[in-house]
Amino acid sequence: MTDPAGRYARAQAQQAHPITADFAAAQRFDLDPFQIAGCHALEDGRSVLVAAPTGAGKTIVGEFAIHLAMQTPGDKAFYTTPMKALSNQKFRELQAVYGEDEVGLLTGDTNINGSARVVVMTTEVLRNMLYADSPALRGLRHVVMDEVHYLADRFRGAVWEEVIIHLPPAVRLVSLSATVSNAEEFGDWLDTVRGDTEVIVSETRPVPLEQHVLVRGDLLPLFDDRAGIATAQVNQELMRMRSVNGASFENNRRAQEHRSGGGQRRPFKGGKRPMRTANAQRIERMDRPQVVQLLERSTLLPAIFFIFSRAGCDGAVQQVRRAGVRLTSREERDEIRRVVDERTRTFADEDLGVLGFWEWRENLERGIASHHAGLLPAFKEIVEELFQRKLVKVVFATETLALGINMPARTVVLEKLEKFNGEARVAITAGEYTQLTGRAGRRGIDVEGHAVIQWTEALDPQAVAALASRRTYPLNSSFRPTYNMAVNLIDQFGRGRAREILESSFAQFQADRAVVGLARQVKEAEASLSGYAEAMTCDRGDFAEYAALRSQLSDAEKLNRSDRTAPARIREKRQHEIQSLRRRLQRHPCHDCPDREQHARWGERHEKLRRQAEKTRRQIQTRTGTVARIFDRVTDVLAALDYVRVDEAGEARLTEAGATMRRIYGERDLLVAESLRQGLWRALDAPALAALACCLVYEPRRDENGPGEHGLPRGPFRDALARTQELWAQLDDLERDHRLPGTEPVATGLAPAMHAWARGAALDRVLTIADLPAGDFVRWTKQTIDLLDQLSLVAEPDIARTARTALDAVRRGIVAYSSM
C-alpha cells in the first residue's frame, strides 16, 4: 500500500499490535494478510483457527504464538503435531531460533528437555499430560495444534478433540488446518468450547499452481487459455484426444468448442504435438527416465512423483538408475556423501549391509530417492534433508509425504489418479489431490508450481479438472468415547459432568447441527403436507385414506412381480391380499369421484412426503445425544467388569482397577487392563512379554496369514497368549452385548520376530522372520515400546520390572538409531 490512506492504516495497525510488527519485521518474507490477521488475533488475547492451503505459511501464526509466550518470563508454549517426524522437524527449527536450552521434545519414545519453556510433542503426549494433570502444564499460555484436520482420522482423531476440550480455559489455542470446506463450522465449535476464537480462512496459494497433462512428450495445459481454473473449462485438445476413441467424439468436440469459444494453448515446452486426426490411435506413455529427463530439460526439477505403492516407489528408483540418469554435479555428490556418512556413522556395518545402504547412497548421489513408510526413519530424514537442500532432485513417494513434512518441490507428478485402499482400487478424492499437488511451488524460490498428470487411456480430463477445481473438503469428527477416556472423565468430573463434556465434542456439535437441518426439513415437509391434504380434499370421502389404499395396492403388486421365486403358498397368500385391496379400493366412496385422478396425484405426493418426513424423524432420534449414549454403554461395560461402581443415583466412581486404567492408552486399553488384573502375563520373561505386547499393537496386512502355532515362541508365552485370546473373546462378546463395536482379534504375525529381536538376534534374521521392510519393523517396535513403557508404570512390581528389561532389549540397533 503506497497511497497515504493505506500507509496511515498500516501505521495504525502496527501501533495497535507492536509485537506483531516486530515479529513481522524479523521474517524473511513479508507476511500475507491472513498471517497478519492471525498474529493480531493472538496479540489481542484470542484463540485462532487458520485454514489455508499447503505451503501457504500458516505455521508462521503458530510460531508467533511461541514468540508471544517467550515475551513473558515463566510462560510456556506447546507445539503439537500428529507425527513424530513432524515433531522432530519442528524441534530442530525452533532450536535454531531459541537455542537448545529453551526447546524440548516429547514424542513417546523421546524425552529431551521436557521442562523447557517451548516443548514440541505429538498430540497424544499432550492428551496424556492433561489426564495426568502434569506439573509441566503450569505456566502454559499457548498451544499450537498443527495439522488439526487430523481430528477426522478414524483411528487417532479423537485425541485432538480430547485436547481441545480439556485444555485449561486460560490457554489460547492456535489451530492450523488445511483448507476445509466447513472451517466456519469448526471455528464455531472452537468458539463454543474454548471461548473467543477468530476464524481466518485463506484460499490463496502463495505460489500459483499450473496444471499440465503429459502426453507424448508434451506438457499440455489442463485448462483452456481463456477459461481459467475457476470455470474448469478443459483444454480442447485433451478433450479431442479423450473422445477420439469413442462414438461421442463429435458431440464432445462441438460441446467443448461452444463452451470455450475454441480457445487453445500451446504446449508448455517444445516437442512434437499430439496427433489431431479422428483416427483412434493409442497414445504411448513415456517411461520414468524419459519423464525425469523431460522435467530436467524444462527446468522443472526438483520434483516429487507420487506413486501409491512402496514397491512402485523403489522400482521407479531402480528404473531411473538403470537408465543411467544422473542429476547431480560432482560437488553435489561430494556433499551428499558427506551428509549421509555423518548421519549414519553410528550404524553397525552389518546392519548397513542388511539395509541395502551402499546402493541407497549411490542412488542419492545420482539425485534420486524413494520415500515411504517402509523406509527406515533415519533414512527418510536424510532424504528429506537432502531434498530440502536441493541436492536430491527427484523423489518417488507414497502419499504419506503429502502430510505435513516440509518438502516442497517445483513440480509434482501424478502417474495415476487412483490408489488401492486395502480392498479395491478407488479414485483419489479432491482433498487428496489438493494435498498432493500442494507440494508444488516453493515460496521465495518458484514463481509458480507445476502439477503434472500423466496421460492414460482411461484418463478423463473433465474428471481431473473437477479434482483440480475443488480445493476444499469437509472436516468431519471421528470422535468416540474409549474406556481410558471414560475412566479419566469419571475420575475428574463424575459421570454427569462427563456426559456434558462429551456432548460438547465436535462430533455431537456436528450431529446437533445436522439435527437442526433435519428438523427444518421436517417442518417444511409438514407445511407441504397440509397443502397437499387441502389439494386432495374430496367431497365424497377421506381421500387420504383412499390414497393410502392405492399405495398399499401398488406396493403389494410390485412385490408380487419382483419376487417370482417365492413358494406357491406365499404367492397365493399375496394374490388374496391384492384382490382384497382391490375390492376395498373399488368400494371406497372416493373411487367414483370424477376428479379422482387429480386428487390421486396429490395423494401420491402426500404419501411419498409423509414417508420421507417419518424417515427424517427417525434420523433425528438416532442422532440426538449420540456421543453420550456411547459413553453410557462404555460405562456399563466398565461397571460390569468392576472398573467403576454406579450407585442408585447413577453416579459412578473408580475402583482400584479403574484407577490403573487411567494410565493405559491405546486401542486395547480394556484388554491390557484386564490381562494385568487377572495376572495373565506373570510367568513371562522379557522377550516373551515383548512378543505379547507386540501382538496387542500389531495390525496385520489384509492378506497376511499368522505364523501358525509352530512359529510362535514356546514355553509360558503360548499359555499367556491363549489365555489373552480367550479373554479377548469374552470382552468382545460383552462389548457386543452392550451394542459397542468390539475390537479386532489379537494378531500374532510379528510375535516370532519381536521375540527373536528381544533375545538379541541379528537384524537380517529378524527381518527375514518378520517378512517386513526395516521401516515397518521399526514402526511396530516403537509401538511395542510404547506399550511396554505403560506396563512398566502401571503393572504390579514383577511385571513392571520385566517390562523395563524388555524395553532395554528391544530399544537397540536400528530402533535406537531411529530415535532423536
Short mmCIF file of N, CA and C in Angstrom, two decimals, residues 572-692:
data_model
loop_
_atom_site.label_atom_id
_atom_site.label_comp_id
_atom_site.label_asym_id
_atom_site.label_seq_id
_atom_site.Cartn_x
_atom_site.Cartn_y
_atom_site.Cartn_z
N GLU A 572 -49.75 -67.35 -3.35
CA GLU A 572 -51.21 -67.42 -3.27
C GLU A 572 -51.74 -66.46 -2.21
N LYS A 573 -51.02 -66.40 -1.09
CA LYS A 573 -51.42 -65.50 0.00
C LYS A 573 -51.36 -64.04 -0.47
N ARG A 574 -50.30 -63.70 -1.24
CA ARG A 574 -50.17 -62.34 -1.75
C ARG A 574 -51.30 -62.00 -2.73
N GLN A 575 -51.68 -62.98 -3.58
CA GLN A 575 -52.77 -62.75 -4.53
C GLN A 575 -54.07 -62.45 -3.81
N HIS A 576 -54.33 -63.19 -2.73
CA HIS A 576 -55.54 -62.93 -1.92
C HIS A 576 -55.51 -61.51 -1.36
N GLU A 577 -54.33 -61.10 -0.88
CA GLU A 577 -54.19 -59.76 -0.30
C GLU A 577 -54.44 -58.69 -1.37
N ILE A 578 -53.88 -58.91 -2.58
CA ILE A 578 -54.07 -57.95 -3.67
C ILE A 578 -55.55 -57.84 -4.05
N GLN A 579 -56.22 -58.98 -4.15
CA GLN A 579 -57.65 -58.97 -4.50
C GLN A 579 -58.47 -58.24 -3.44
N SER A 580 -58.11 -58.48 -2.17
CA SER A 580 -58.82 -57.81 -1.07
C SER A 580 -58.65 -56.30 -1.15
N LEU A 581 -57.41 -55.84 -1.43
CA LEU A 581 -57.15 -54.40 -1.53
C LEU A 581 -57.90 -53.80 -2.71
N ARG A 582 -57.94 -54.52 -3.82
CA ARG A 582 -58.68 -54.01 -4.99
C ARG A 582 -60.17 -53.84 -4.67
N ARG A 583 -60.74 -54.83 -3.98
CA ARG A 583 -62.18 -54.73 -3.62
C ARG A 583 -62.43 -53.54 -2.71
N ARG A 584 -61.52 -53.35 -1.71
CA ARG A 584 -61.70 -52.24 -0.78
C ARG A 584 -61.58 -50.91 -1.52
N LEU A 585 -60.67 -50.85 -2.47
CA LEU A 585 -60.47 -49.63 -3.24
C LEU A 585 -61.71 -49.30 -4.07
N GLN A 586 -62.26 -50.33 -4.73
CA GLN A 586 -63.43 -50.11 -5.59
C GLN A 586 -64.67 -49.71 -4.78
N ARG A 587 -64.74 -50.20 -3.53
CA ARG A 587 -65.92 -49.89 -2.70
C ARG A 587 -65.78 -48.55 -1.97
N HIS A 588 -64.58 -47.96 -1.99
CA HIS A 588 -64.35 -46.72 -1.26
C HIS A 588 -65.15 -45.59 -1.91
N PRO A 589 -65.79 -44.69 -1.13
CA PRO A 589 -66.61 -43.61 -1.70
C PRO A 589 -65.87 -42.74 -2.70
N CYS A 590 -64.57 -42.54 -2.49
CA CYS A 590 -63.81 -41.65 -3.37
C CYS A 590 -63.52 -42.28 -4.74
N HIS A 591 -63.77 -43.58 -4.88
CA HIS A 591 -63.40 -44.27 -6.12
C HIS A 591 -64.22 -43.75 -7.31
N ASP A 592 -65.43 -43.27 -7.04
CA ASP A 592 -66.31 -42.81 -8.12
C ASP A 592 -66.25 -41.30 -8.33
N CYS A 593 -65.34 -40.63 -7.64
CA CYS A 593 -65.23 -39.17 -7.79
C CYS A 593 -64.75 -38.84 -9.20
N PRO A 594 -65.38 -37.90 -9.88
CA PRO A 594 -64.93 -37.53 -11.24
C PRO A 594 -63.53 -36.91 -11.27
N ASP A 595 -63.10 -36.32 -10.14
CA ASP A 595 -61.76 -35.72 -10.05
C ASP A 595 -60.76 -36.65 -9.36
N ARG A 596 -61.10 -37.93 -9.39
CA ARG A 596 -60.30 -38.91 -8.62
C ARG A 596 -58.80 -38.86 -8.99
N GLU A 597 -58.47 -38.85 -10.27
CA GLU A 597 -57.06 -38.94 -10.68
C GLU A 597 -56.28 -37.67 -10.32
N GLN A 598 -56.98 -36.54 -10.39
CA GLN A 598 -56.32 -35.30 -9.98
C GLN A 598 -56.03 -35.34 -8.47
N HIS A 599 -57.06 -35.77 -7.71
CA HIS A 599 -56.85 -35.93 -6.25
C HIS A 599 -55.76 -36.97 -5.98
N ALA A 600 -55.75 -38.02 -6.81
CA ALA A 600 -54.79 -39.11 -6.57
C ALA A 600 -53.35 -38.64 -6.73
N ARG A 601 -53.12 -37.77 -7.72
CA ARG A 601 -51.75 -37.25 -7.89
C ARG A 601 -51.29 -36.51 -6.64
N TRP A 602 -52.18 -35.70 -6.06
CA TRP A 602 -51.83 -35.02 -4.80
C TRP A 602 -51.68 -36.03 -3.66
N GLY A 603 -52.50 -37.05 -3.69
CA GLY A 603 -52.43 -38.08 -2.66
C GLY A 603 -51.12 -38.84 -2.70
N GLU A 604 -50.65 -39.15 -3.92
CA GLU A 604 -49.36 -39.85 -4.04
C GLU A 604 -48.21 -38.99 -3.52
N ARG A 605 -48.27 -37.69 -3.86
CA ARG A 605 -47.24 -36.79 -3.35
C ARG A 605 -47.29 -36.71 -1.82
N HIS A 606 -48.51 -36.66 -1.29
CA HIS A 606 -48.70 -36.61 0.16
C HIS A 606 -48.09 -37.84 0.82
N GLU A 607 -48.36 -39.03 0.27
CA GLU A 607 -47.87 -40.27 0.87
C GLU A 607 -46.35 -40.35 0.80
N LYS A 608 -45.79 -39.97 -0.35
CA LYS A 608 -44.34 -40.02 -0.52
C LYS A 608 -43.64 -39.08 0.46
N LEU A 609 -44.18 -37.86 0.59
CA LEU A 609 -43.57 -36.89 1.50
C LEU A 609 -43.76 -37.31 2.95
N ARG A 610 -44.91 -37.92 3.27
CA ARG A 610 -45.15 -38.39 4.64
C ARG A 610 -44.11 -39.44 5.04
N ARG A 611 -43.83 -40.37 4.14
CA ARG A 611 -42.83 -41.41 4.43
C ARG A 611 -41.44 -40.79 4.61
N GLN A 612 -41.13 -39.84 3.76
CA GLN A 612 -39.83 -39.17 3.85
C GLN A 612 -39.68 -38.43 5.16
N ALA A 613 -40.74 -37.74 5.58
CA ALA A 613 -40.72 -37.00 6.85
C ALA A 613 -40.56 -37.96 8.03
N GLU A 614 -41.20 -39.11 7.96
CA GLU A 614 -41.09 -40.10 9.03
C GLU A 614 -39.67 -40.64 9.12
N LYS A 615 -39.05 -40.87 7.98
CA LYS A 615 -37.66 -41.34 7.95
C LYS A 615 -36.74 -40.29 8.57
N THR A 616 -36.96 -39.02 8.26
CA THR A 616 -36.15 -37.93 8.82
C THR A 616 -36.33 -37.85 10.33
N ARG A 617 -37.56 -38.04 10.82
CA ARG A 617 -37.79 -38.03 12.27
C ARG A 617 -36.98 -39.13 12.96
N ARG A 618 -36.93 -40.32 12.32
CA ARG A 618 -36.13 -41.42 12.91
C ARG A 618 -34.65 -41.05 12.94
N GLN A 619 -34.15 -40.34 11.88
CA GLN A 619 -32.77 -39.89 11.87
C GLN A 619 -32.48 -38.96 13.04
N ILE A 620 -33.41 -38.06 13.31
CA ILE A 620 -33.24 -37.11 14.42
C ILE A 620 -33.12 -37.87 15.74
N GLN A 621 -33.98 -38.86 15.93
CA GLN A 621 -33.96 -39.64 17.18
C GLN A 621 -32.63 -40.36 17.38
N THR A 622 -32.03 -40.86 16.27
CA THR A 622 -30.78 -41.61 16.41
C THR A 622 -29.59 -40.69 16.62
N ARG A 623 -29.67 -39.43 16.16
CA ARG A 623 -28.51 -38.54 16.26
C ARG A 623 -28.44 -37.79 17.58
N THR A 624 -29.55 -37.46 18.16
CA THR A 624 -29.55 -36.65 19.39
C THR A 624 -28.90 -37.43 20.53
N GLY A 625 -27.87 -36.82 21.14
CA GLY A 625 -27.20 -37.45 22.27
C GLY A 625 -26.39 -38.68 21.91
N THR A 626 -25.93 -38.77 20.66
CA THR A 626 -25.22 -39.97 20.20
C THR A 626 -23.99 -40.26 21.05
N VAL A 627 -23.13 -39.26 21.24
CA VAL A 627 -21.86 -39.46 21.94
C VAL A 627 -22.11 -39.85 23.39
N ALA A 628 -23.06 -39.19 24.03
CA ALA A 628 -23.36 -39.51 25.44
C ALA A 628 -23.91 -40.92 25.57
N ARG A 629 -24.69 -41.38 24.58
CA ARG A 629 -25.21 -42.75 24.64
C ARG A 629 -24.09 -43.78 24.55
N ILE A 630 -23.12 -43.51 23.66
CA ILE A 630 -21.97 -44.42 23.57
C ILE A 630 -21.20 -44.41 24.89
N PHE A 631 -21.03 -43.24 25.49
CA PHE A 631 -20.36 -43.15 26.80
C PHE A 631 -21.09 -43.99 27.85
N ASP A 632 -22.41 -43.94 27.84
CA ASP A 632 -23.18 -44.74 28.80
C ASP A 632 -22.93 -46.23 28.60
N ARG A 633 -22.84 -46.66 27.34
CA ARG A 633 -22.58 -48.08 27.07
C ARG A 633 -21.18 -48.47 27.52
N VAL A 634 -20.21 -47.59 27.26
CA VAL A 634 -18.83 -47.84 27.72
C VAL A 634 -18.81 -47.94 29.24
N THR A 635 -19.52 -47.03 29.90
CA THR A 635 -19.57 -47.05 31.37
C THR A 635 -20.23 -48.33 31.88
N ASP A 636 -21.25 -48.80 31.19
CA ASP A 636 -21.92 -50.05 31.59
C ASP A 636 -20.97 -51.24 31.49
N VAL A 637 -20.14 -51.28 30.46
CA VAL A 637 -19.14 -52.35 30.34
C VAL A 637 -18.14 -52.26 31.49
N LEU A 638 -17.69 -51.05 31.78
CA LEU A 638 -16.75 -50.86 32.88
C LEU A 638 -17.37 -51.27 34.21
N ALA A 639 -18.65 -50.98 34.38
CA ALA A 639 -19.34 -51.36 35.61
C ALA A 639 -19.48 -52.88 35.71
N ALA A 640 -19.77 -53.52 34.57
CA ALA A 640 -19.91 -54.99 34.56
C ALA A 640 -18.61 -55.67 34.96
N LEU A 641 -17.47 -55.03 34.67
CA LEU A 641 -16.15 -55.60 34.99
C LEU A 641 -15.57 -55.02 36.28
N ASP A 642 -16.34 -54.18 36.97
CA ASP A 642 -15.93 -53.59 38.24
C ASP A 642 -14.74 -52.64 38.12
N TYR A 643 -14.68 -51.90 37.01
CA TYR A 643 -13.72 -50.80 36.92
C TYR A 643 -14.34 -49.52 37.47
N VAL A 644 -15.66 -49.44 37.39
CA VAL A 644 -16.39 -48.35 38.05
C VAL A 644 -17.56 -48.96 38.80
N ARG A 645 -18.03 -48.27 39.83
CA ARG A 645 -19.21 -48.69 40.56
C ARG A 645 -20.24 -47.56 40.49
N VAL A 646 -21.44 -47.93 40.08
CA VAL A 646 -22.50 -46.95 39.88
C VAL A 646 -23.50 -47.07 41.02
N ASP A 647 -23.78 -45.96 41.70
CA ASP A 647 -24.72 -46.01 42.82
C ASP A 647 -26.16 -45.86 42.33
N GLU A 648 -27.10 -45.85 43.25
CA GLU A 648 -28.52 -45.80 42.89
C GLU A 648 -28.89 -44.51 42.18
N ALA A 649 -28.15 -43.45 42.47
CA ALA A 649 -28.43 -42.16 41.83
C ALA A 649 -27.82 -42.07 40.43
N GLY A 650 -27.09 -43.13 40.02
CA GLY A 650 -26.49 -43.13 38.68
C GLY A 650 -25.09 -42.57 38.64
N GLU A 651 -24.57 -42.10 39.80
CA GLU A 651 -23.21 -41.58 39.82
C GLU A 651 -22.21 -42.74 39.84
N ALA A 652 -21.03 -42.50 39.28
CA ALA A 652 -20.02 -43.56 39.17
C ALA A 652 -18.73 -43.11 39.86
N ARG A 653 -18.01 -44.10 40.42
CA ARG A 653 -16.67 -43.81 40.96
C ARG A 653 -15.75 -44.95 40.57
N LEU A 654 -14.46 -44.66 40.48
CA LEU A 654 -13.50 -45.67 40.04
C LEU A 654 -13.15 -46.64 41.15
N THR A 655 -12.95 -47.89 40.76
CA THR A 655 -12.37 -48.86 41.67
C THR A 655 -10.85 -48.79 41.53
N GLU A 656 -10.14 -49.63 42.25
CA GLU A 656 -8.66 -49.67 42.13
C GLU A 656 -8.26 -50.02 40.70
N ALA A 657 -8.98 -50.98 40.10
CA ALA A 657 -8.68 -51.36 38.72
C ALA A 657 -8.93 -50.20 37.77
N GLY A 658 -9.99 -49.42 38.01
CA GLY A 658 -10.28 -48.26 37.18
C GLY A 658 -9.19 -47.21 37.28
N ALA A 659 -8.64 -47.04 38.48
CA ALA A 659 -7.55 -46.08 38.66
C ALA A 659 -6.32 -46.49 37.85
N THR A 660 -6.08 -47.80 37.74
CA THR A 660 -4.96 -48.29 36.93
C THR A 660 -5.20 -48.01 35.45
N MET A 661 -6.44 -48.20 35.01
CA MET A 661 -6.76 -47.99 33.59
C MET A 661 -6.57 -46.55 33.16
N ARG A 662 -6.59 -45.61 34.10
CA ARG A 662 -6.40 -44.20 33.74
C ARG A 662 -5.10 -43.98 32.98
N ARG A 663 -4.11 -44.83 33.20
CA ARG A 663 -2.79 -44.62 32.58
C ARG A 663 -2.49 -45.64 31.49
N ILE A 664 -3.53 -46.30 30.97
CA ILE A 664 -3.35 -47.25 29.87
C ILE A 664 -4.05 -46.69 28.64
N TYR A 665 -3.26 -46.39 27.62
CA TYR A 665 -3.78 -45.74 26.42
C TYR A 665 -3.65 -46.68 25.22
N GLY A 666 -4.55 -46.55 24.29
CA GLY A 666 -4.44 -47.33 23.06
C GLY A 666 -5.72 -48.08 22.75
N GLU A 667 -5.74 -48.68 21.56
CA GLU A 667 -6.93 -49.40 21.08
C GLU A 667 -7.30 -50.56 22.01
N ARG A 668 -6.31 -51.13 22.69
CA ARG A 668 -6.53 -52.33 23.52
C ARG A 668 -6.56 -52.00 25.01
N ASP A 669 -6.98 -50.79 25.37
CA ASP A 669 -6.89 -50.38 26.77
C ASP A 669 -7.60 -51.34 27.72
N LEU A 670 -8.80 -51.79 27.36
CA LEU A 670 -9.55 -52.69 28.23
C LEU A 670 -8.89 -54.07 28.32
N LEU A 671 -8.43 -54.60 27.20
CA LEU A 671 -7.78 -55.92 27.20
C LEU A 671 -6.49 -55.89 28.00
N VAL A 672 -5.70 -54.83 27.87
CA VAL A 672 -4.45 -54.72 28.64
C VAL A 672 -4.76 -54.64 30.13
N ALA A 673 -5.71 -53.78 30.49
CA ALA A 673 -6.03 -53.60 31.91
C ALA A 673 -6.54 -54.91 32.52
N GLU A 674 -7.41 -55.60 31.81
CA GLU A 674 -7.98 -56.84 32.35
C GLU A 674 -6.94 -57.96 32.41
N SER A 675 -6.02 -58.00 31.44
CA SER A 675 -4.95 -59.00 31.47
C SER A 675 -4.04 -58.78 32.66
N LEU A 676 -3.75 -57.52 32.96
CA LEU A 676 -2.92 -57.22 34.14
C LEU A 676 -3.65 -57.60 35.41
N ARG A 677 -4.94 -57.28 35.48
CA ARG A 677 -5.70 -57.56 36.70
C ARG A 677 -5.79 -59.06 36.96
N GLN A 678 -5.92 -59.85 35.88
CA GLN A 678 -6.03 -61.30 36.05
C GLN A 678 -4.67 -61.98 36.14
N GLY A 679 -3.60 -61.20 36.01
CA GLY A 679 -2.26 -61.78 36.14
C GLY A 679 -1.88 -62.75 35.04
N LEU A 680 -2.37 -62.52 33.82
CA LEU A 680 -2.13 -63.47 32.73
C LEU A 680 -0.69 -63.49 32.27
N TRP A 681 0.09 -62.44 32.56
CA TRP A 681 1.44 -62.34 31.99
C TRP A 681 2.54 -62.47 33.05
N ARG A 682 2.20 -62.95 34.23
CA ARG A 682 3.18 -63.00 35.33
C ARG A 682 4.35 -63.93 35.03
N ALA A 683 4.10 -65.00 34.29
CA ALA A 683 5.14 -66.01 34.07
C ALA A 683 6.07 -65.66 32.92
N LEU A 684 5.86 -64.55 32.25
CA LEU A 684 6.64 -64.24 31.05
C LEU A 684 7.98 -63.61 31.38
N ASP A 685 9.01 -64.00 30.62
CA ASP A 685 10.29 -63.29 30.71
C ASP A 685 10.25 -62.10 29.75
N ALA A 686 11.34 -61.34 29.68
CA ALA A 686 11.33 -60.09 28.91
C ALA A 686 11.06 -60.31 27.41
N PRO A 687 11.75 -61.27 26.74
CA PRO A 687 11.44 -61.45 25.31
C PRO A 687 9.99 -61.88 25.06
N ALA A 688 9.45 -62.73 25.94
CA ALA A 688 8.07 -63.19 25.77
C ALA A 688 7.08 -62.04 26.00
N LEU A 689 7.36 -61.19 26.98
CA LEU A 689 6.47 -60.05 27.23
C LEU A 689 6.52 -59.07 26.06
N ALA A 690 7.71 -58.86 25.48
CA ALA A 690 7.83 -58.00 24.31
C ALA A 690 7.01 -58.57 23.15
N ALA A 691 7.09 -59.90 22.97
CA ALA A 691 6.34 -60.55 21.88
C ALA A 691 4.84 -60.41 22.09
N LEU A 692 4.39 -60.57 23.36
CA LEU A 692 2.96 -60.47 23.64
C LEU A 692 2.47 -59.02 23.49
#
